[in-house]
PDB file of C-alpha atoms and ligand atoms in Angstrom:
ATOM      1  CA  MET D 902      -1.490 -17.842   4.672  1.00 93.00           C
ATOM      2  CA  ASN D 903      -4.025 -15.072   4.865  1.00 95.00           C
ATOM      3  CA  GLN D 904      -4.128 -11.962   7.012  1.00 96.00           C
ATOM      4  CA  SER D 905      -6.672  -9.133   7.076  1.00 97.00           C
ATOM      5  CA  PHE D 906      -6.676  -5.707   8.635  1.00 96.00           C
ATOM      6  CA  SER D 907      -9.258  -2.969   8.827  1.00 96.00           C
ATOM      7  CA  ILE D 908      -8.241   0.660   8.337  1.00 96.00           C
ATOM      8  CA  PRO D 909     -10.402   3.358   9.895  1.00 94.00           C
ATOM      9  CA  ALA D 910     -10.510   6.676   8.021  1.00 94.00           C
ATOM     10  CA  GLY D 911      -8.570   9.578   9.462  1.00 92.00           C
ATOM     11  CA  ASP D 912      -6.829   7.568  12.177  1.00 91.00           C
ATOM     12  CA  PHE D 913      -3.159   8.240  11.524  1.00 91.00           C
ATOM     13  CA  SER D 914      -2.126   6.506  14.757  1.00 88.00           C
ATOM     14  CA  HIS D 915      -3.407   3.302  13.175  1.00 82.00           C
ATOM     15  CA  ALA D 916      -1.613   3.737   9.845  1.00 90.00           C
ATOM     16  CA  GLY D 917       1.352   1.428   9.501  1.00 93.00           C
ATOM     17  CA  GLN D 918      -0.038  -1.353  11.687  1.00 94.00           C
ATOM     18  CA  ALA D 919      -0.628  -3.717   8.802  1.00 96.00           C
ATOM     19  CA  ALA D 920       2.806  -2.910   7.361  1.00 97.00           C
ATOM     20  CA  SER D 921       4.598  -3.657  10.627  1.00 97.00           C
ATOM     21  CA  GLU D 922       2.620  -6.850  11.238  1.00 97.00           C
ATOM     22  CA  ILE D 923       3.399  -8.115   7.727  1.00 98.00           C
ATOM     23  CA  LYS D 924       7.058  -7.120   8.161  1.00 98.00           C
ATOM     24  CA  ARG D 925       7.231  -9.300  11.289  1.00 98.00           C
ATOM     25  CA  LEU D 926       5.596 -12.212   9.486  1.00 97.00           C
ATOM     26  CA  LEU D 927       7.908 -12.020   6.460  1.00 98.00           C
ATOM     27  CA  LYS D 928      10.969 -11.869   8.721  1.00 98.00           C
ATOM     28  CA  GLN D 929       9.810 -15.077  10.393  1.00 97.00           C
ATOM     29  CA  LEU D 930       9.525 -16.636   6.936  1.00 97.00           C
ATOM     30  CA  ASN D 931      13.139 -15.611   6.159  1.00 97.00           C
ATOM     31  CA  ILE D 932      12.175 -13.498   3.173  1.00 97.00           C
ATOM     32  CA  PRO D 933      15.191 -11.419   1.968  1.00 96.00           C
ATOM     33  CA  PRO D 934      15.369  -8.027   3.736  1.00 97.00           C
ATOM     34  CA  LYS D 935      15.352  -6.121   0.415  1.00 96.00           C
ATOM     35  CA  VAL D 936      12.099  -7.822  -0.561  1.00 97.00           C
ATOM     36  CA  ILE D 937      10.575  -7.138   2.861  1.00 98.00           C
ATOM     37  CA  LYS D 938      11.471  -3.484   2.437  1.00 98.00           C
ATOM     38  CA  ARG D 939       9.603  -3.300  -0.884  1.00 98.00           C
ATOM     39  CA  VAL D 940       6.513  -4.895   0.643  1.00 98.00           C
ATOM     40  CA  VAL D 941       6.572  -2.615   3.682  1.00 98.00           C
ATOM     41  CA  VAL D 942       6.977   0.572   1.617  1.00 98.00           C
ATOM     42  CA  ALA D 943       4.173  -0.346  -0.792  1.00 98.00           C
ATOM     43  CA  LEU D 944       1.833  -1.508   1.947  1.00 98.00           C
ATOM     44  CA  TYR D 945       2.512   1.486   4.190  1.00 97.00           C
ATOM     45  CA  GLU D 946       1.807   3.961   1.369  1.00 98.00           C
ATOM     46  CA  ALA D 947      -1.449   2.203   0.503  1.00 97.00           C
ATOM     47  CA  GLU D 948      -2.462   2.151   4.151  1.00 97.00           C
ATOM     48  CA  VAL D 949      -1.780   5.857   4.615  1.00 97.00           C
ATOM     49  CA  ASN D 950      -3.769   6.620   1.472  1.00 97.00           C
ATOM     50  CA  VAL D 951      -6.827   4.867   2.881  1.00 97.00           C
ATOM     51  CA  VAL D 952      -6.481   6.817   6.138  1.00 96.00           C
ATOM     52  CA  ALA D 953      -5.805  10.152   4.424  1.00 96.00           C
ATOM     53  CA  HIS D 954      -8.041  10.046   1.349  1.00 97.00           C
ATOM     54  CA  SER D 955     -10.869   7.574   1.902  1.00 97.00           C
ATOM     55  CA  PHE D 956     -13.867   6.780   4.089  1.00 97.00           C
ATOM     56  CA  GLY D 957     -12.010   3.762   5.500  1.00 97.00           C
ATOM     57  CA  GLY D 958     -11.279   0.306   4.226  1.00 97.00           C
ATOM     58  CA  SER D 959      -9.460  -2.940   4.657  1.00 97.00           C
ATOM     59  CA  ILE D 960      -6.365  -4.849   3.642  1.00 98.00           C
ATOM     60  CA  SER D 961      -6.084  -8.478   2.772  1.00 98.00           C
ATOM     61  CA  CYS D 962      -2.698 -10.160   2.375  1.00 98.00           C
ATOM     62  CA  THR D 963      -2.117 -13.613   0.953  1.00 98.00           C
ATOM     63  CA  ILE D 964       1.315 -15.136   1.310  1.00 98.00           C
ATOM     64  CA  THR D 965       2.392 -18.041  -0.877  1.00 97.00           C
ATOM     65  CA  PRO D 966       5.901 -19.545  -1.192  1.00 96.00           C
ATOM     66  CA  GLU D 967       6.466 -17.316  -4.267  1.00 97.00           C
ATOM     67  CA  HIS D 968       4.903 -13.971  -3.455  1.00 98.00           C
ATOM     68  CA  ILE D 969       2.666 -11.792  -1.357  1.00 98.00           C
ATOM     69  CA  ASP D 970      -0.600 -10.548  -2.803  1.00 98.00           C
ATOM     70  CA  ILE D 971      -2.026  -7.465  -1.175  1.00 98.00           C
ATOM     71  CA  VAL D 972      -5.502  -6.108  -1.826  1.00 98.00           C
ATOM     72  CA  VAL D 973      -6.315  -2.735  -0.312  1.00 98.00           C
ATOM     73  CA  SER D 974      -9.963  -1.721  -0.649  1.00 98.00           C
ATOM     74  CA  ASP D 975     -11.833   1.272   0.633  1.00 98.00           C
ATOM     75  CA  CYS D 976     -15.402   2.589   0.680  1.00 98.00           C
ATOM     76  CA  GLY D 977     -14.895   5.659  -1.512  1.00 95.00           C
ATOM     77  CA  PRO D 978     -14.942   8.431  -2.625  1.00 98.00           C
ATOM     78  CA  GLY D 979     -12.718   6.911  -5.330  1.00 98.00           C
ATOM     79  CA  ILE D 980      -9.976   8.267  -7.569  1.00 98.00           C
ATOM     80  CA  SER D 981     -11.483  10.043 -10.571  1.00 96.00           C
ATOM     81  CA  ASP D 982      -8.335  10.105 -12.706  1.00 98.00           C
ATOM     82  CA  ILE D 983      -6.031   7.201 -11.852  1.00 98.00           C
ATOM     83  CA  GLU D 984      -3.351   8.197 -14.370  1.00 98.00           C
ATOM     84  CA  LEU D 985      -3.147  11.696 -12.891  1.00 98.00           C
ATOM     85  CA  ALA D 986      -3.098  10.297  -9.340  1.00 98.00           C
ATOM     86  CA  MET D 987      -0.185   8.027 -10.339  1.00 98.00           C
ATOM     87  CA  SER D 988       1.975  10.928 -11.476  1.00 98.00           C
ATOM     88  CA  GLU D 989       4.786  12.032  -9.175  1.00 98.00           C
ATOM     89  CA  GLY D 990       3.942  15.083  -7.093  1.00 98.00           C
ATOM     90  CA  TYR D 991       0.184  15.009  -7.673  1.00 98.00           C
ATOM     91  CA  SER D 992      -1.692  15.315  -4.391  1.00 98.00           C
ATOM     92  CA  THR D 993      -5.067  16.479  -3.152  1.00 97.00           C
ATOM     93  CA  ALA D 994      -4.023  16.062   0.492  1.00 96.00           C
ATOM     94  CA  SER D 995      -5.672  18.500   2.898  1.00 94.00           C
ATOM     95  CA  SER D 996      -3.613  21.034   4.838  1.00 95.00           C
ATOM     96  CA  GLU D 997      -4.101  18.924   8.006  1.00 92.00           C
ATOM     97  CA  VAL D 998      -2.663  15.885   6.236  1.00 93.00           C
ATOM     98  CA  ARG D 999       0.242  17.962   4.871  1.00 95.00           C
ATOM     99  CA  GLU D1000       1.012  19.264   8.364  1.00 94.00           C
ATOM    100  CA  MET D1001       1.533  15.661   9.423  1.00 92.00           C
ATOM    101  CA  GLY D1002       4.192  15.314   6.736  1.00 93.00           C
ATOM    102  CA  PHE D1003       2.167  13.578   4.050  1.00 95.00           C
ATOM    103  CA  GLY D1004       1.009  14.918   0.707  1.00 96.00           C
ATOM    104  CA  ALA D1005       4.168  14.871  -1.401  1.00 97.00           C
ATOM    105  CA  GLY D1006       2.264  12.973  -4.069  1.00 98.00           C
ATOM    106  CA  MET D1007       4.770  10.135  -3.974  1.00 98.00           C
ATOM    107  CA  GLY D1008       2.714   7.329  -2.439  1.00 98.00           C
ATOM    108  CA  LEU D1009       1.266   5.783  -5.597  1.00 98.00           C
ATOM    109  CA  PRO D1010       4.548   6.163  -7.574  1.00 98.00           C
ATOM    110  CA  ASN D1011       6.308   4.444  -4.636  1.00 98.00           C
ATOM    111  CA  ILE D1012       3.790   1.617  -4.678  1.00 98.00           C
ATOM    112  CA  LYS D1013       4.393   1.226  -8.408  1.00 98.00           C
ATOM    113  CA  ASN D1014       8.189   1.156  -7.952  1.00 98.00           C
ATOM    114  CA  ASN D1015       8.102  -1.334  -5.105  1.00 98.00           C
ATOM    115  CA  SER D1016       5.654  -3.866  -6.496  1.00 98.00           C
ATOM    116  CA  ASP D1017       5.997  -6.397  -9.300  1.00 97.00           C
ATOM    117  CA  SER D1018       2.444  -5.947 -10.446  1.00 97.00           C
ATOM    118  CA  LEU D1019      -0.084  -3.272  -9.670  1.00 98.00           C
ATOM    119  CA  ASP D1020      -3.725  -3.029 -10.581  1.00 98.00           C
ATOM    120  CA  ILE D1021      -5.932  -0.159  -9.496  1.00 98.00           C
ATOM    121  CA  SER D1022      -9.658   0.069 -10.035  1.00 98.00           C
ATOM    122  CA  SER D1023     -11.806   2.833  -8.695  1.00 98.00           C
ATOM    123  CA  SER D1024     -15.325   4.222  -8.686  1.00 98.00           C
ATOM    124  CA  GLU D1025     -17.234   6.523  -6.344  1.00 98.00           C
ATOM    125  CA  GLN D1026     -18.082   3.390  -4.344  1.00 98.00           C
ATOM    126  CA  GLY D1027     -14.437   2.767  -3.611  1.00 98.00           C
ATOM    127  CA  THR D1028     -10.906   2.086  -4.711  1.00 98.00           C
ATOM    128  CA  SER D1029      -9.280  -1.303  -4.891  1.00 98.00           C
ATOM    129  CA  ILE D1030      -5.535  -1.686  -5.257  1.00 98.00           C
ATOM    130  CA  HIS D1031      -4.063  -5.082  -5.958  1.00 98.00           C
ATOM    131  CA  MET D1032      -0.310  -5.363  -5.684  1.00 98.00           C
ATOM    132  CA  ARG D1033       2.021  -8.305  -5.794  1.00 98.00           C
ATOM    133  CA  VAL D1034       5.620  -8.546  -4.642  1.00 98.00           C
ATOM    134  CA  ASN D1035       7.626 -11.600  -5.672  1.00 98.00           C
ATOM    135  CA  PHE D1036       9.932 -13.088  -3.059  1.00 97.00           C
ATOM    136  CA  LYS D1037      12.685 -13.960  -5.502  1.00 92.00           C
ATOM    137  CA  GLU D1038      15.093 -11.023  -5.496  1.00 79.00           C
ATOM    138  CA  HIS D1039      15.471  -8.966  -8.630  1.00 65.00           C
ATOM    139  CA  THR D1040      18.681  -9.264 -10.542  1.00 62.00           C
ATOM    140  CA  PRO D1041      19.905  -5.732 -11.323  1.00 60.00           C
TER     141      PRO D1041
HETATM  142  N1  ATP G 685      -7.556   5.377  -1.537  1.00 81.04           N
HETATM  143  C1  ATP G 685      -7.708   6.559  -2.150  1.00 81.04           C
HETATM  144  N2  ATP G 685      -8.964   7.101  -2.259  1.00 81.04           N
HETATM  145  C2  ATP G 685      -9.145   8.288  -2.883  1.00 81.04           C
HETATM  146  N3  ATP G 685      -8.150   9.007  -3.439  1.00 81.04           N
HETATM  147  C3  ATP G 685      -6.902   8.522  -3.355  1.00 81.04           C
HETATM  148  C4  ATP G 685      -6.614   7.266  -2.725  1.00 81.04           C
HETATM  149  N4  ATP G 685      -5.291   7.039  -2.835  1.00 81.04           N
HETATM  150  C5  ATP G 685      -4.783   8.080  -3.501  1.00 81.04           C
HETATM  151  N5  ATP G 685      -5.734   8.979  -3.832  1.00 81.04           N
HETATM  152  C6  ATP G 685      -5.571  10.216  -4.616  1.00 81.04           C
HETATM  153  O1  ATP G 685      -4.351  10.126  -5.340  1.00 81.04           O
HETATM  154  C7  ATP G 685      -3.487  11.214  -4.964  1.00 81.04           C
HETATM  155  C8  ATP G 685      -2.048  10.772  -5.048  1.00 81.04           C
HETATM  156  O2  ATP G 685      -1.779   9.764  -4.057  1.00 81.04           O
HETATM  157  P1  ATP G 685      -0.298   9.589  -3.543  1.00 81.04           P
HETATM  158  O3  ATP G 685      -0.293   8.521  -2.498  1.00 81.04           O
HETATM  159  O4  ATP G 685       0.609   9.403  -4.708  1.00 81.04           O
HETATM  160  O5  ATP G 685       0.054  10.999  -2.899  1.00 81.04           O
HETATM  161  P2  ATP G 685      -0.457  11.646  -1.528  1.00 81.04           P
HETATM  162  O6  ATP G 685      -1.120  10.594  -0.682  1.00 81.04           O
HETATM  163  O7  ATP G 685      -1.280  12.828  -1.834  1.00 81.04           O
HETATM  164  O8  ATP G 685       0.904  12.099  -0.853  1.00 81.04           O
HETATM  165  P3  ATP G 685       2.014  11.130  -0.204  1.00 81.04           P
HETATM  166  O9  ATP G 685       1.603   9.709  -0.476  1.00 81.04           O
HETATM  167  O10 ATP G 685       3.305  11.461  -0.872  1.00 81.04           O
HETATM  168  O11 ATP G 685       1.999  11.450   1.254  1.00 81.04           O
HETATM  169  C9  ATP G 685      -3.964  11.628  -3.584  1.00 81.04           C
HETATM  170  O12 ATP G 685      -3.604  12.949  -3.254  1.00 81.04           O
HETATM  171  C10 ATP G 685      -5.471  11.466  -3.734  1.00 81.04           C
HETATM  172  O13 ATP G 685      -6.025  12.531  -4.456  1.00 81.04           O
HETATM  173 MG1   MG G 686      -0.168   8.779  -0.329  1.00 81.04          MG
END
């Protein structure tokens, strides 16, 4: 199953639409609630990042019996230092974005913690984030 969404830049009213649509879909598929939560957190953070930090982009989700693959791509300006961007508390969010309650610098670390694999590539032409969440629950 495949589902795509477009994410306009700067439109915070739109952010979270893909996450809630995918949440609904996974519920229908009887995916464990804990797994759904991981997907929704990771997807929501990636969505907000496209709205807050990029020129706009799109999301593509592929659901198989084993996992969900999510690719979030945008049209730039890119992340110049991915390692730095991944560190907790690092944020370049504007004061407008911070006033809306974002900009703690926790989005990318949250995506990392809530996905089973994460691959980020970026250039000035755009950023592409590929994340996968397995449906089989983790044993602690
Ligand atoms: N799609 C993107 N395009 C360009 N830069 C990005 C993108 N996603 C993240 N970044 C950069 O990485 C930084 C860290 O992102 P992260 O999501 O961890 O924190 P944040 O978005 O600033 O704050 P929070 O997610 O806690 O609201 C951002 O401040 C921004 O500089
Ligand atoms: Mg963020």
